[in-house]
Short mmCIF file of C-alpha atoms in Angstrom, two decimals:
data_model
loop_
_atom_site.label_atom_id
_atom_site.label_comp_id
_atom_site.label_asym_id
_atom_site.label_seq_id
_atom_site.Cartn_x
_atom_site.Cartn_y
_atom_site.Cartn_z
CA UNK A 1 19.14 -13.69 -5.81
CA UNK A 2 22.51 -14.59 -5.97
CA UNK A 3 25.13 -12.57 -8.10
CA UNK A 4 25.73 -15.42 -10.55
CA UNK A 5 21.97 -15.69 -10.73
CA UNK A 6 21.88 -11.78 -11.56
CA UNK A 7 24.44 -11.72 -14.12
CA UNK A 8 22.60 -14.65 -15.94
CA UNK A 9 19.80 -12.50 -16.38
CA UNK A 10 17.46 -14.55 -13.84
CA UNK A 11 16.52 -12.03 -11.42
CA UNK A 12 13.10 -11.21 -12.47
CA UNK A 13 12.22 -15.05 -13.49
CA UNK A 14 12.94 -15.98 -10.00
CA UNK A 15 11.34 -13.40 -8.84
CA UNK A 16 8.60 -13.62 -10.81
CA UNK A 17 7.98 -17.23 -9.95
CA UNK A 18 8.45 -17.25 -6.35
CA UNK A 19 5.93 -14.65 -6.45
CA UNK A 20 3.62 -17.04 -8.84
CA UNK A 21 4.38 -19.55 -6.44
CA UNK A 22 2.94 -18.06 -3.24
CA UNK A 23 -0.29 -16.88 -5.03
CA UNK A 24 -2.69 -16.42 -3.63
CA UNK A 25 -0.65 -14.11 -1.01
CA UNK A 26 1.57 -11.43 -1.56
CA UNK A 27 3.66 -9.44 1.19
CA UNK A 28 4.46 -5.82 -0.58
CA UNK A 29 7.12 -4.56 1.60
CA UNK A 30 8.41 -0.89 0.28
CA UNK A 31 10.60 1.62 1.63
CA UNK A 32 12.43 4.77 0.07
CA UNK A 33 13.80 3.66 -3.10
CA UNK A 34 11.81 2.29 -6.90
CA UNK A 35 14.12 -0.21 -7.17
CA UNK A 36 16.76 -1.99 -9.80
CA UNK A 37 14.88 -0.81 -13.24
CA UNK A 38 17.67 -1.41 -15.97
CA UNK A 39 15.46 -3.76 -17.68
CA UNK A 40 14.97 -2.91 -21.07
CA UNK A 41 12.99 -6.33 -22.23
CA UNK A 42 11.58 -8.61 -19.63
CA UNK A 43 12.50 -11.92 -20.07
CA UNK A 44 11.04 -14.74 -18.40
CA UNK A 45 12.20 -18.75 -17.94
CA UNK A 46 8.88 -19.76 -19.83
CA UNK A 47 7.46 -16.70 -21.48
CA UNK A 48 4.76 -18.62 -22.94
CA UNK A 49 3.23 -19.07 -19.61
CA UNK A 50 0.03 -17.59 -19.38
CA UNK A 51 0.86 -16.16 -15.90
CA UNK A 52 3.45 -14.06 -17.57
CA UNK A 53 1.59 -12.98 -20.60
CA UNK A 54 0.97 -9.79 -19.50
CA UNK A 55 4.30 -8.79 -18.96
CA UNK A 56 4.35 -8.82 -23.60
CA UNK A 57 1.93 -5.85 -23.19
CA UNK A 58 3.65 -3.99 -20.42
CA UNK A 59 6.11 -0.65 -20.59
CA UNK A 60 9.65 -1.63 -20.16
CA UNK A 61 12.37 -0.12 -17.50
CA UNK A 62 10.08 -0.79 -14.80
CA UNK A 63 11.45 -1.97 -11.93
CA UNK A 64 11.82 -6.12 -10.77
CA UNK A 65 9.50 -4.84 -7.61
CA UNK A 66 6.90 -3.08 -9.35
CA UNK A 67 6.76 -6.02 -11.66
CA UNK A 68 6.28 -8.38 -8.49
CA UNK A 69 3.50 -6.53 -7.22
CA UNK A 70 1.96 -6.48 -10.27
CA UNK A 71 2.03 -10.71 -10.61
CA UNK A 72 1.40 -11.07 -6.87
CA UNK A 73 -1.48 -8.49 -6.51
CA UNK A 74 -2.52 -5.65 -8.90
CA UNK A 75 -3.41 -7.06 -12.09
CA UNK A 76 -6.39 -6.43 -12.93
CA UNK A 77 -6.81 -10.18 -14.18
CA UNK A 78 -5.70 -11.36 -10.51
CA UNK A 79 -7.09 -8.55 -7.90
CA UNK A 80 -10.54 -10.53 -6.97
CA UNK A 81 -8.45 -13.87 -5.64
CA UNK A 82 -5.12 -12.14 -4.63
CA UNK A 83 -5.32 -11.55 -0.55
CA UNK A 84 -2.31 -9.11 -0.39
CA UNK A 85 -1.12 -7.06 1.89
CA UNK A 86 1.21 -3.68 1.83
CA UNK A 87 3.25 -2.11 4.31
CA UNK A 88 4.90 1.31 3.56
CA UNK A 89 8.04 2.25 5.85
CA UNK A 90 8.15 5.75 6.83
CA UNK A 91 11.03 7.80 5.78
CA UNK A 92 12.08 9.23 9.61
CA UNK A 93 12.12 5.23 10.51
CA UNK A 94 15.35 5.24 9.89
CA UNK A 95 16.14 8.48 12.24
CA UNK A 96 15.12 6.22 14.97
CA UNK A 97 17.85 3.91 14.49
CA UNK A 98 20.78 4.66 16.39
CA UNK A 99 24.31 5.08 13.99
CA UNK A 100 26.39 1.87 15.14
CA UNK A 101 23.14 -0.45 13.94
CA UNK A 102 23.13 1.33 10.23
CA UNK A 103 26.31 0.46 9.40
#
């Protein structure tokens, strides 16, 4: 997502359709932090989609990642044909990498 794209207000349709667009996989990659959740309404490209439907019913200031894991993988509409995978990164990873490669 580019910064033009962000200040648009596109991040979570492009998100939300590359994630659409991969189905049936999903890759759930999560580390330390929730993510960018200063989404008050969740607007879509083509809200009438019935992919996106569900977002009409959901709580807002989620974040844009919990909102992809819940198109790719965890809605209850989806979970049968969804063949997702998660991978959690451990907090002391990053203790393991020495200082010159963090910056």
């Amino acid at each position: 997502i580019t910064s033009d794209d962000a200040a648009s207000g596109l991040t979570l349709s492009m998100c939300l359709n590359e994630v659409e667009r991969c189905r049936p996989f999903f890759i759930g990659l999560l580390g330390e932090r929730y993510g960018h959740h200063h989404l008050e309404n969740y607007v879509v490209d083509k809200p009438e989609s019935e992919c996106f439907a569900w977002l009409k019913g959901f709580p807002p200031g989620r974040s844009v990642t919990e909102l992809e894991m819940m198109q790719g993988a965890l809605r209850d509409d989806i979970k049968g044909d969804s063949k997702a995978f998660f991978y959690l990164r451990k907090p002391q990873f990053k203790d393991q990498i020495p200082q010159y490669e963090r910056e």
